[in-house]
Amino acid sequence: MPILSIPGKLRPYLMAHRGNRALCPENTLASFRQAFADGCDILETDLHLSADGELMCIHDSSLDRTTEGTGPVAEKTLLVLKGISAGKGFPQFRQETIPTLAELLEILPADTSLALELKTDRFLEVEIARRLEEQLRSAGVFERTIIISFSAERLRAVQRVVPDLPAGLISMRNPWPARGFELSGPVWPLTFVNPFYSLIAHARKQMTCPLDPTPDRRLGWYALLGFDAVLSDNPAKTLPLLARYRRP
């Protein structure tokens, strides 16, 4: 079996993709709280850095798509970022701003794990890896956190500094689980190219989760193939459907 497990939870685990981004603006405290209320097992969010080095929960390198601001996140200080609404497209959430990782850690429930996607090459820097470790350990969530990325280089750079922090590699092209990581995440069409993906990964003691933020029609397929977790943009909708496929 994979080396990663969540005590008291049944597989496939439910991973909330940027919180509940169907009902709330993605990667906001409102989105995270909704996902917790929905009953997610793992919260997934993305990390960039502000100009003054604060770890920020936002997917894009630019503010333009998800906020009322414009320009690169990396060029704005925390003070400036906190003055920008992150409720774009959701008028009722105009008060939401881009959360810091520290703000997320303050509200993370004790029974919920965390998946942090590293979205910038700043994570190649030793100082940034140490800053991430310090925040996770100080908040008491280190033991239930995994870092993920499309970049093996970023993951390995952090693990050189923090070797006991599990890492997962996401792949858009490789139909085989990559060696050297604790989790493998293929984009969902690759599960049809290689239906033995999870079997191979489990032989290497890796956890698996397909990259599929709208998984509801394929939940039975993922359960049949033995995937350990599924991703969802709308955990409230996915969880009742997932219940019939869960196993110890």
PDB file of N, CA and C in Angstrom, residues 58-158:
ATOM      1  N   ILE A  58      -2.697  31.463  -4.428  1.00  0.00           N
ATOM      2  CA  ILE A  58      -3.267  31.893  -5.699  1.00  0.00           C
ATOM      3  C   ILE A  58      -2.686  31.023  -6.793  1.00  0.00           C
ATOM      4  N   HIS A  59      -3.498  30.680  -7.786  1.00  0.00           N
ATOM      5  CA  HIS A  59      -3.066  29.761  -8.834  1.00  0.00           C
ATOM      6  C   HIS A  59      -2.186  30.429  -9.885  1.00  0.00           C
ATOM      7  N   ASP A  60      -2.637  31.560 -10.404  1.00  0.00           N
ATOM      8  CA  ASP A  60      -1.944  32.191 -11.522  1.00  0.00           C
ATOM      9  C   ASP A  60      -0.795  33.073 -11.035  1.00  0.00           C
ATOM     10  N   SER A  61       0.175  33.267 -11.907  1.00  0.00           N
ATOM     11  CA  SER A  61       1.249  34.212 -11.593  1.00  0.00           C
ATOM     12  C   SER A  61       0.766  35.653 -11.732  1.00  0.00           C
ATOM     13  N   SER A  62      -0.341  35.843 -12.446  1.00  0.00           N
ATOM     14  CA  SER A  62      -0.932  37.158 -12.651  1.00  0.00           C
ATOM     15  C   SER A  62      -2.215  37.294 -11.845  1.00  0.00           C
ATOM     16  N   LEU A  63      -2.541  38.521 -11.486  1.00  0.00           N
ATOM     17  CA  LEU A  63      -3.759  38.809 -10.739  1.00  0.00           C
ATOM     18  C   LEU A  63      -5.002  38.866 -11.627  1.00  0.00           C
ATOM     19  N   ASP A  64      -4.818  38.957 -12.927  1.00  0.00           N
ATOM     20  CA  ASP A  64      -5.887  39.367 -13.826  1.00  0.00           C
ATOM     21  C   ASP A  64      -7.110  38.450 -13.856  1.00  0.00           C
ATOM     22  N   ARG A  65      -6.925  37.143 -13.846  1.00  0.00           N
ATOM     23  CA  ARG A  65      -8.052  36.226 -14.036  1.00  0.00           C
ATOM     24  C   ARG A  65      -8.952  36.129 -12.817  1.00  0.00           C
ATOM     25  N   THR A  66      -8.383  36.055 -11.626  1.00  0.00           N
ATOM     26  CA  THR A  66      -9.178  35.730 -10.435  1.00  0.00           C
ATOM     27  C   THR A  66      -9.389  36.890  -9.482  1.00  0.00           C
ATOM     28  N   THR A  67      -8.796  38.034  -9.742  1.00  0.00           N
ATOM     29  CA  THR A  67      -8.943  39.170  -8.823  1.00  0.00           C
ATOM     30  C   THR A  67      -9.314  40.436  -9.599  1.00  0.00           C
ATOM     31  N   GLU A  68      -9.582  41.496  -8.866  1.00  0.00           N
ATOM     32  CA  GLU A  68      -9.875  42.791  -9.479  1.00  0.00           C
ATOM     33  C   GLU A  68      -8.597  43.567  -9.779  1.00  0.00           C
ATOM     34  N   GLY A  69      -7.452  42.967  -9.515  1.00  0.00           N
ATOM     35  CA  GLY A  69      -6.178  43.614  -9.790  1.00  0.00           C
ATOM     36  C   GLY A  69      -5.599  43.188 -11.124  1.00  0.00           C
ATOM     37  N   THR A  70      -4.454  43.729 -11.443  1.00  0.00           N
ATOM     38  CA  THR A  70      -3.749  43.386 -12.676  1.00  0.00           C
ATOM     39  C   THR A  70      -2.254  43.260 -12.384  1.00  0.00           C
ATOM     40  N   GLY A  71      -1.571  42.532 -13.252  1.00  0.00           N
ATOM     41  CA  GLY A  71      -0.126  42.427 -13.147  1.00  0.00           C
ATOM     42  C   GLY A  71       0.333  41.226 -12.337  1.00  0.00           C
ATOM     43  N   PRO A  72       1.643  41.013 -12.298  1.00  0.00           N
ATOM     44  CA  PRO A  72       2.205  39.853 -11.618  1.00  0.00           C
ATOM     45  C   PRO A  72       2.053  39.910 -10.098  1.00  0.00           C
ATOM     46  N   VAL A  73       1.723  38.785  -9.522  1.00  0.00           N
ATOM     47  CA  VAL A  73       1.649  38.666  -8.065  1.00  0.00           C
ATOM     48  C   VAL A  73       2.999  38.997  -7.449  1.00  0.00           C
ATOM     49  N   ALA A  74       4.061  38.520  -8.077  1.00  0.00           N
ATOM     50  CA  ALA A  74       5.412  38.652  -7.530  1.00  0.00           C
ATOM     51  C   ALA A  74       5.895  40.092  -7.449  1.00  0.00           C
ATOM     52  N   GLU A  75       5.197  41.011  -8.114  1.00  0.00           N
ATOM     53  CA  GLU A  75       5.608  42.416  -8.098  1.00  0.00           C
ATOM     54  C   GLU A  75       4.822  43.246  -7.091  1.00  0.00           C
ATOM     55  N   LYS A  76       3.905  42.604  -6.364  1.00  0.00           N
ATOM     56  CA  LYS A  76       3.073  43.329  -5.390  1.00  0.00           C
ATOM     57  C   LYS A  76       3.455  42.912  -3.974  1.00  0.00           C
ATOM     58  N   THR A  77       3.490  43.867  -3.074  1.00  0.00           N
ATOM     59  CA  THR A  77       3.731  43.552  -1.665  1.00  0.00           C
ATOM     60  C   THR A  77       2.473  42.954  -1.047  1.00  0.00           C
ATOM     61  N   LEU A  78       2.639  42.360   0.120  1.00  0.00           N
ATOM     62  CA  LEU A  78       1.495  41.804   0.828  1.00  0.00           C
ATOM     63  C   LEU A  78       0.442  42.884   1.074  1.00  0.00           C
ATOM     64  N   LEU A  79       0.878  44.077   1.475  1.00  0.00           N
ATOM     65  CA  LEU A  79      -0.059  45.163   1.755  1.00  0.00           C
ATOM     66  C   LEU A  79      -0.888  45.506   0.526  1.00  0.00           C
ATOM     67  N   VAL A  80      -0.257  45.559  -0.628  1.00  0.00           N
ATOM     68  CA  VAL A  80      -0.976  45.869  -1.867  1.00  0.00           C
ATOM     69  C   VAL A  80      -1.938  44.731  -2.212  1.00  0.00           C
ATOM     70  N   LEU A  81      -1.468  43.507  -2.118  1.00  0.00           N
ATOM     71  CA  LEU A  81      -2.313  42.357  -2.453  1.00  0.00           C
ATOM     72  C   LEU A  81      -3.545  42.287  -1.566  1.00  0.00           C
ATOM     73  N   LYS A  82      -3.387  42.636  -0.310  1.00  0.00           N
ATOM     74  CA  LYS A  82      -4.515  42.577   0.618  1.00  0.00           C
ATOM     75  C   LYS A  82      -5.552  43.680   0.363  1.00  0.00           C
ATOM     76  N   GLY A  83      -5.210  44.625  -0.487  1.00  0.00           N
ATOM     77  CA  GLY A  83      -6.162  45.667  -0.852  1.00  0.00           C
ATOM     78  C   GLY A  83      -6.939  45.353  -2.117  1.00  0.00           C
ATOM     79  N   ILE A  84      -6.730  44.158  -2.672  1.00  0.00           N
ATOM     80  CA  ILE A  84      -7.354  43.765  -3.935  1.00  0.00           C
ATOM     81  C   ILE A  84      -8.401  42.685  -3.677  1.00  0.00           C
ATOM     82  N   SER A  85      -9.573  42.850  -4.235  1.00  0.00           N
ATOM     83  CA  SER A  85     -10.618  41.837  -4.088  1.00  0.00           C
ATOM     84  C   SER A  85     -10.280  40.601  -4.919  1.00  0.00           C
ATOM     85  N   ALA A  86     -10.442  39.422  -4.296  1.00  0.00           N
ATOM     86  CA  ALA A  86     -10.252  38.153  -5.007  1.00  0.00           C
ATOM     87  C   ALA A  86     -11.594  37.488  -5.298  1.00  0.00           C
ATOM     88  N   GLY A  87     -12.673  38.275  -5.263  1.00  0.00           N
ATOM     89  CA  GLY A  87     -14.006  37.733  -5.502  1.00  0.00           C
ATOM     90  C   GLY A  87     -14.502  37.934  -6.914  1.00  0.00           C
ATOM     91  N   LYS A  88     -13.601  38.080  -7.861  1.00  0.00           N
ATOM     92  CA  LYS A  88     -13.982  38.348  -9.247  1.00  0.00           C
ATOM     93  C   LYS A  88     -14.949  37.273  -9.756  1.00  0.00           C
ATOM     94  N   GLY A  89     -16.065  37.718 -10.325  1.00  0.00           N
ATOM     95  CA  GLY A  89     -17.071  36.793 -10.825  1.00  0.00           C
ATOM     96  C   GLY A  89     -18.072  36.357  -9.774  1.00  0.00           C
ATOM     97  N   PHE A  90     -17.847  36.732  -8.516  1.00  0.00           N
ATOM     98  CA  PHE A  90     -18.733  36.379  -7.402  1.00  0.00           C
ATOM     99  C   PHE A  90     -19.030  37.659  -6.613  1.00  0.00           C
ATOM    100  N   PRO A  91     -20.008  38.448  -7.042  1.00  0.00           N
ATOM    101  CA  PRO A  91     -20.262  39.740  -6.392  1.00  0.00           C
ATOM    102  C   PRO A  91     -20.482  39.641  -4.890  1.00  0.00           C
ATOM    103  N   GLN A  92     -21.051  38.524  -4.444  1.00  0.00           N
ATOM    104  CA  GLN A  92     -21.330  38.368  -3.016  1.00  0.00           C
ATOM    105  C   GLN A  92     -20.067  38.104  -2.197  1.00  0.00           C
ATOM    106  N   PHE A  93     -18.933  37.899  -2.875  1.00  0.00           N
ATOM    107  CA  PHE A  93     -17.672  37.617  -2.178  1.00  0.00           C
ATOM    108  C   PHE A  93     -16.626  38.701  -2.445  1.00  0.00           C
ATOM    109  N   ARG A  94     -17.072  39.916  -2.696  1.00  0.00           N
ATOM    110  CA  ARG A  94     -16.126  40.989  -3.021  1.00  0.00           C
ATOM    111  C   ARG A  94     -15.157  41.268  -1.881  1.00  0.00           C
ATOM    112  N   GLN A  95     -15.547  40.913  -0.660  1.00  0.00           N
ATOM    113  CA  GLN A  95     -14.684  41.185   0.490  1.00  0.00           C
ATOM    114  C   GLN A  95     -13.522  40.209   0.587  1.00  0.00           C
ATOM    115  N   GLU A  96     -13.557  39.144  -0.193  1.00  0.00           N
ATOM    116  CA  GLU A  96     -12.486  38.147  -0.127  1.00  0.00           C
ATOM    117  C   GLU A  96     -11.204  38.684  -0.753  1.00  0.00           C
ATOM    118  N   THR A  97     -10.077  38.386  -0.118  1.00  0.00           N
ATOM    119  CA  THR A  97      -8.773  38.744  -0.666  1.00  0.00           C
ATOM    120  C   THR A  97      -7.944  37.478  -0.838  1.00  0.00           C
ATOM    121  N   ILE A  98      -6.782  37.610  -1.443  1.00  0.00           N
ATOM    122  CA  ILE A  98      -5.891  36.461  -1.601  1.00  0.00           C
ATOM    123  C   ILE A  98      -5.377  36.066  -0.217  1.00  0.00           C
ATOM    124  N   PRO A  99      -5.613  34.829   0.223  1.00  0.00           N
ATOM    125  CA  PRO A  99      -5.133  34.448   1.555  1.00  0.00           C
ATOM    126  C   PRO A  99      -3.631  34.209   1.557  1.00  0.00           C
ATOM    127  N   THR A 100      -3.023  34.450   2.678  1.00  0.00           N
ATOM    128  CA  THR A 100      -1.661  33.975   2.892  1.00  0.00           C
ATOM    129  C   THR A 100      -1.743  32.510   3.332  1.00  0.00           C
ATOM    130  N   LEU A 101      -0.654  31.796   3.177  1.00  0.00           N
ATOM    131  CA  LEU A 101      -0.621  30.430   3.688  1.00  0.00           C
ATOM    132  C   LEU A 101      -0.881  30.431   5.186  1.00  0.00           C
ATOM    133  N   ALA A 102      -0.341  31.395   5.889  1.00  0.00           N
ATOM    134  CA  ALA A 102      -0.538  31.478   7.341  1.00  0.00           C
ATOM    135  C   ALA A 102      -2.013  31.586   7.694  1.00  0.00           C
ATOM    136  N   GLU A 103      -2.767  32.359   6.917  1.00  0.00           N
ATOM    137  CA  GLU A 103      -4.207  32.494   7.166  1.00  0.00           C
ATOM    138  C   GLU A 103      -4.928  31.177   6.931  1.00  0.00           C
ATOM    139  N   LEU A 104      -4.546  30.461   5.899  1.00  0.00           N
ATOM    140  CA  LEU A 104      -5.139  29.146   5.654  1.00  0.00           C
ATOM    141  C   LEU A 104      -4.840  28.198   6.805  1.00  0.00           C
ATOM    142  N   LEU A 105      -3.607  28.175   7.262  1.00  0.00           N
ATOM    143  CA  LEU A 105      -3.222  27.243   8.327  1.00  0.00           C
ATOM    144  C   LEU A 105      -3.995  27.515   9.610  1.00  0.00           C
ATOM    145  N   GLU A 106      -4.396  28.756   9.821  1.00  0.00           N
ATOM    146  CA  GLU A 106      -5.161  29.096  11.020  1.00  0.00           C
ATOM    147  C   GLU A 106      -6.549  28.462  11.026  1.00  0.00           C
ATOM    148  N   ILE A 107      -7.118  28.184   9.848  1.00  0.00           N
ATOM    149  CA  ILE A 107      -8.486  27.663   9.787  1.00  0.00           C
ATOM    150  C   ILE A 107      -8.540  26.203   9.339  1.00  0.00           C
ATOM    151  N   LEU A 108      -7.384  25.588   9.070  1.00  0.00           N
ATOM    152  CA  LEU A 108      -7.379  24.208   8.605  1.00  0.00           C
ATOM    153  C   LEU A 108      -7.851  23.277   9.720  1.00  0.00           C
ATOM    154  N   PRO A 109      -8.926  22.512   9.490  1.00  0.00           N
ATOM    155  CA  PRO A 109      -9.408  21.602  10.535  1.00  0.00           C
ATOM    156  C   PRO A 109      -8.378  20.536  10.882  1.00  0.00           C
ATOM    157  N   ALA A 110      -8.458  20.038  12.091  1.00  0.00           N
ATOM    158  CA  ALA A 110      -7.474  19.076  12.596  1.00  0.00           C
ATOM    159  C   ALA A 110      -7.503  17.757  11.842  1.00  0.00           C
ATOM    160  N   ASP A 111      -8.623  17.444  11.174  1.00  0.00           N
ATOM    161  CA  ASP A 111      -8.731  16.164  10.475  1.00  0.00           C
ATOM    162  C   ASP A 111      -8.582  16.305   8.963  1.00  0.00           C
ATOM    163  N   THR A 112      -8.108  17.463   8.507  1.00  0.00           N
ATOM    164  CA  THR A 112      -7.981  17.709   7.065  1.00  0.00           C
ATOM    165  C   THR A 112      -6.513  17.835   6.681  1.00  0.00           C
ATOM    166  N   SER A 113      -6.123  17.122   5.621  1.00  0.00           N
ATOM    167  CA  SER A 113      -4.750  17.198   5.125  1.00  0.00           C
ATOM    168  C   SER A 113      -4.623  18.314   4.095  1.00  0.00           C
ATOM    169  N   LEU A 114      -3.381  18.576   3.693  1.00  0.00           N
ATOM    170  CA  LEU A 114      -3.097  19.737   2.861  1.00  0.00           C
ATOM    171  C   LEU A 114      -2.181  19.346   1.708  1.00  0.00           C
ATOM    172  N   ALA A 115      -2.554  19.776   0.498  1.00  0.00           N
ATOM    173  CA  ALA A 115      -1.713  19.586  -0.687  1.00  0.00           C
ATOM    174  C   ALA A 115      -1.381  20.965  -1.246  1.00  0.00           C
ATOM    175  N   LEU A 116      -0.102  21.301  -1.275  1.00  0.00           N
ATOM    176  CA  LEU A 116       0.347  22.627  -1.685  1.00  0.00           C
ATOM    177  C   LEU A 116       1.065  22.539  -3.018  1.00  0.00           C
ATOM    178  N   GLU A 117       0.482  23.164  -4.049  1.00  0.00           N
ATOM    179  CA  GLU A 117       1.130  23.135  -5.363  1.00  0.00           C
ATOM    180  C   GLU A 117       2.098  24.301  -5.485  1.00  0.00           C
ATOM    181  N   LEU A 118       3.332  24.000  -5.782  1.00  0.00           N
ATOM    182  CA  LEU A 118       4.391  25.001  -5.890  1.00  0.00           C
ATOM    183  C   LEU A 118       4.376  25.585  -7.294  1.00  0.00           C
ATOM    184  N   LYS A 119       3.978  26.858  -7.418  1.00  0.00           N
ATOM    185  CA  LYS A 119       3.720  27.450  -8.727  1.00  0.00           C
ATOM    186  C   LYS A 119       4.831  28.363  -9.226  1.00  0.00           C
ATOM    187  N   THR A 120       5.919  28.475  -8.494  1.00  0.00           N
ATOM    188  CA  THR A 120       6.962  29.406  -8.890  1.00  0.00           C
ATOM    189  C   THR A 120       8.338  28.813  -8.635  1.00  0.00           C
ATOM    190  N   ASP A 121       9.295  29.241  -9.443  1.00  0.00           N
ATOM    191  CA  ASP A 121      10.677  28.788  -9.255  1.00  0.00           C
ATOM    192  C   ASP A 121      11.335  29.396  -8.023  1.00  0.00           C
ATOM    193  N   ARG A 122      10.647  30.278  -7.316  1.00  0.00           N
ATOM    194  CA  ARG A 122      11.186  30.748  -6.034  1.00  0.00           C
ATOM    195  C   ARG A 122      11.390  29.579  -5.076  1.00  0.00           C
ATOM    196  N   PHE A 123      10.682  28.463  -5.292  1.00  0.00           N
ATOM    197  CA  PHE A 123      10.844  27.301  -4.422  1.00  0.00           C
ATOM    198  C   PHE A 123      12.148  26.546  -4.690  1.00  0.00           C
ATOM    199  N   LEU A 124      12.913  27.002  -5.674  1.00  0.00           N
ATOM    200  CA  LEU A 124      14.262  26.468  -5.874  1.00  0.00           C
ATOM    201  C   LEU A 124      15.228  27.067  -4.855  1.00  0.00           C
ATOM    202  N   GLU A 125      14.808  28.149  -4.191  1.00  0.00           N
ATOM    203  CA  GLU A 125      15.668  28.845  -3.246  1.00  0.00           C
ATOM    204  C   GLU A 125      15.595  28.180  -1.866  1.00  0.00           C
ATOM    205  N   VAL A 126      16.750  27.979  -1.267  1.00  0.00           N
ATOM    206  CA  VAL A 126      16.823  27.340   0.047  1.00  0.00           C
ATOM    207  C   VAL A 126      16.021  28.123   1.079  1.00  0.00           C
ATOM    208  N   GLU A 127      16.118  29.435   1.058  1.00  0.00           N
ATOM    209  CA  GLU A 127      15.424  30.266   2.035  1.00  0.00           C
ATOM    210  C   GLU A 127      13.906  30.074   1.966  1.00  0.00           C
ATOM    211  N   ILE A 128      13.381  29.955   0.752  1.00  0.00           N
ATOM    212  CA  ILE A 128      11.930  29.813   0.588  1.00  0.00           C
ATOM    213  C   ILE A 128      11.479  28.434   1.071  1.00  0.00           C
ATOM    214  N   ALA A 129      12.266  27.410   0.785  1.00  0.00           N
ATOM    215  CA  ALA A 129      11.945  26.073   1.281  1.00  0.00           C
ATOM    216  C   ALA A 129      11.922  26.059   2.806  1.00  0.00           C
ATOM    217  N   ARG A 130      12.882  26.727   3.415  1.00  0.00           N
ATOM    218  CA  ARG A 130      12.924  26.785   4.878  1.00  0.00           C
ATOM    219  C   ARG A 130      11.748  27.577   5.443  1.00  0.00           C
ATOM    220  N   ARG A 131      11.365  28.633   4.743  1.00  0.00           N
ATOM    221  CA  ARG A 131      10.222  29.427   5.194  1.00  0.00           C
ATOM    222  C   ARG A 131       8.943  28.584   5.160  1.00  0.00           C
ATOM    223  N   LEU A 132       8.786  27.797   4.100  1.00  0.00           N
ATOM    224  CA  LEU A 132       7.625  26.909   4.000  1.00  0.00           C
ATOM    225  C   LEU A 132       7.624  25.897   5.137  1.00  0.00           C
ATOM    226  N   GLU A 133       8.766  25.270   5.358  1.00  0.00           N
ATOM    227  CA  GLU A 133       8.856  24.286   6.438  1.00  0.00           C
ATOM    228  C   GLU A 133       8.514  24.915   7.787  1.00  0.00           C
ATOM    229  N   GLU A 134       9.055  26.099   8.042  1.00  0.00           N
ATOM    230  CA  GLU A 134       8.836  26.760   9.339  1.00  0.00           C
ATOM    231  C   GLU A 134       7.350  27.021   9.572  1.00  0.00           C
ATOM    232  N   GLN A 135       6.651  27.495   8.546  1.00  0.00           N
ATOM    233  CA  GLN A 135       5.224  27.779   8.704  1.00  0.00           C
ATOM    234  C   GLN A 135       4.433  26.504   8.964  1.00  0.00           C
ATOM    235  N   LEU A 136       4.753  25.439   8.243  1.00  0.00           N
ATOM    236  CA  LEU A 136       4.022  24.186   8.410  1.00  0.00           C
ATOM    237  C   LEU A 136       4.276  23.582   9.786  1.00  0.00           C
ATOM    238  N   ARG A 137       5.509  23.594  10.220  1.00  0.00           N
ATOM    239  CA  ARG A 137       5.826  23.016  11.538  1.00  0.00           C
ATOM    240  C   ARG A 137       5.240  23.873  12.667  1.00  0.00           C
ATOM    241  N   SER A 138       5.337  25.174  12.538  1.00  0.00           N
ATOM    242  CA  SER A 138       4.829  26.061  13.587  1.00  0.00           C
ATOM    243  C   SER A 138       3.322  25.909  13.765  1.00  0.00           C
ATOM    244  N   ALA A 139       2.624  25.648  12.655  1.00  0.00           N
ATOM    245  CA  ALA A 139       1.169  25.492  12.705  1.00  0.00           C
ATOM    246  C   ALA A 139       0.748  24.080  13.092  1.00  0.00           C
ATOM    247  N   GLY A 140       1.717  23.165  13.193  1.00  0.00           N
ATOM    248  CA  GLY A 140       1.407  21.801  13.575  1.00  0.00           C
ATOM    249  C   GLY A 140       0.755  20.981  12.484  1.00  0.00           C
ATOM    250  N   VAL A 141       0.975  21.357  11.222  1.00  0.00           N
ATOM    251  CA  VAL A 141       0.341  20.644  10.107  1.00  0.00           C
ATOM    252  C   VAL A 141       1.356  19.934   9.208  1.00  0.00           C
ATOM    253  N   PHE A 142       2.623  19.978   9.594  1.00  0.00           N
ATOM    254  CA  PHE A 142       3.663  19.409   8.730  1.00  0.00           C
ATOM    255  C   PHE A 142       3.393  17.941   8.414  1.00  0.00           C
ATOM    256  N   GLU A 143       2.966  17.180   9.413  1.00  0.00           N
ATOM    257  CA  GLU A 143       2.788  15.732   9.250  1.00  0.00           C
ATOM    258  C   GLU A 143       1.628  15.376   8.342  1.00  0.00           C
ATOM    259  N   ARG A 144       0.766  16.340   8.008  1.00  0.00           N
ATOM    260  CA  ARG A 144      -0.364  16.044   7.119  1.00  0.00           C
ATOM    261  C   ARG A 144      -0.362  16.921   5.878  1.00  0.00           C
ATOM    262  N   THR A 145       0.857  17.291   5.451  1.00  0.00           N
ATOM    263  CA  THR A 145       1.022  18.121   4.263  1.00  0.00           C
ATOM    264  C   THR A 145       1.859  17.407   3.221  1.00  0.00           C
ATOM    265  N   ILE A 146       1.480  17.597   1.945  1.00  0.00           N
ATOM    266  CA  ILE A 146       2.280  17.128   0.818  1.00  0.00           C
ATOM    267  C   ILE A 146       2.453  18.299  -0.143  1.00  0.00           C
ATOM    268  N   ILE A 147       3.635  18.428  -0.728  1.00  0.00           N
ATOM    269  CA  ILE A 147       3.850  19.419  -1.777  1.00  0.00           C
ATOM    270  C   ILE A 147       3.676  18.731  -3.116  1.00  0.00           C
ATOM    271  N   ILE A 148       3.093  19.431  -4.087  1.00  0.00           N
ATOM    272  CA  ILE A 148       2.888  18.871  -5.418  1.00  0.00           C
ATOM    273  C   ILE A 148       3.305  19.906  -6.457  1.00  0.00           C
ATOM    274  N   SER A 149       3.595  19.431  -7.663  1.00  0.00           N
ATOM    275  CA  SER A 149       4.007  20.347  -8.724  1.00  0.00           C
ATOM    276  C   SER A 149       4.089  19.599 -10.044  1.00  0.00           C
ATOM    277  N   PHE A 150       4.002  20.364 -11.143  1.00  0.00           N
ATOM    278  CA  PHE A 150       4.340  19.828 -12.455  1.00  0.00           C
ATOM    279  C   PHE A 150       5.854  19.823 -12.645  1.00  0.00           C
ATOM    280  N   SER A 151       6.574  20.495 -11.761  1.00  0.00           N
ATOM    281  CA  SER A 151       8.024  20.641 -11.861  1.00  0.00           C
ATOM    282  C   SER A 151       8.733  19.726 -10.870  1.00  0.00           C
ATOM    283  N   ALA A 152       9.387  18.689 -11.381  1.00  0.00           N
ATOM    284  CA  ALA A 152      10.170  17.808 -10.511  1.00  0.00           C
ATOM    285  C   ALA A 152      11.316  18.576  -9.871  1.00  0.00           C
ATOM    286  N   GLU A 153      11.837  19.568 -10.583  1.00  0.00           N
ATOM    287  CA  GLU A 153      12.962  20.353 -10.067  1.00  0.00           C
ATOM    288  C   GLU A 153      12.575  21.099  -8.795  1.00  0.00           C
ATOM    289  N   ARG A 154      11.381  21.706  -8.789  1.00  0.00           N
ATOM    290  CA  ARG A 154      10.934  22.429  -7.594  1.00  0.00           C
ATOM    291  C   ARG A 154      10.761  21.478  -6.414  1.00  0.00           C
ATOM    292  N   LEU A 155      10.148  20.336  -6.672  1.00  0.00           N
ATOM    293  CA  LEU A 155       9.918  19.365  -5.601  1.00  0.00           C
ATOM    294  C   LEU A 155      11.236  18.881  -5.009  1.00  0.00           C
ATOM    295  N   ARG A 156      12.177  18.557  -5.871  1.00  0.00           N
ATOM    296  CA  ARG A 156      13.465  18.040  -5.393  1.00  0.00           C
ATOM    297  C   ARG A 156      14.251  19.112  -4.653  1.00  0.00           C
ATOM    298  N   ALA A 157      14.123  20.356  -5.094  1.00  0.00           N
ATOM    299  CA  ALA A 157      14.824  21.447  -4.412  1.00  0.00           C
ATOM    300  C   ALA A 157      14.315  21.599  -2.983  1.00  0.00           C
ATOM    301  N   VAL A 158      12.994  21.528  -2.796  1.00  0.00           N
ATOM    302  CA  VAL A 158      12.438  21.636  -1.453  1.00  0.00           C
ATOM    303  C   VAL A 158      12.825  20.428  -0.622  1.00  0.00           C
TER     304      VAL A 158
END
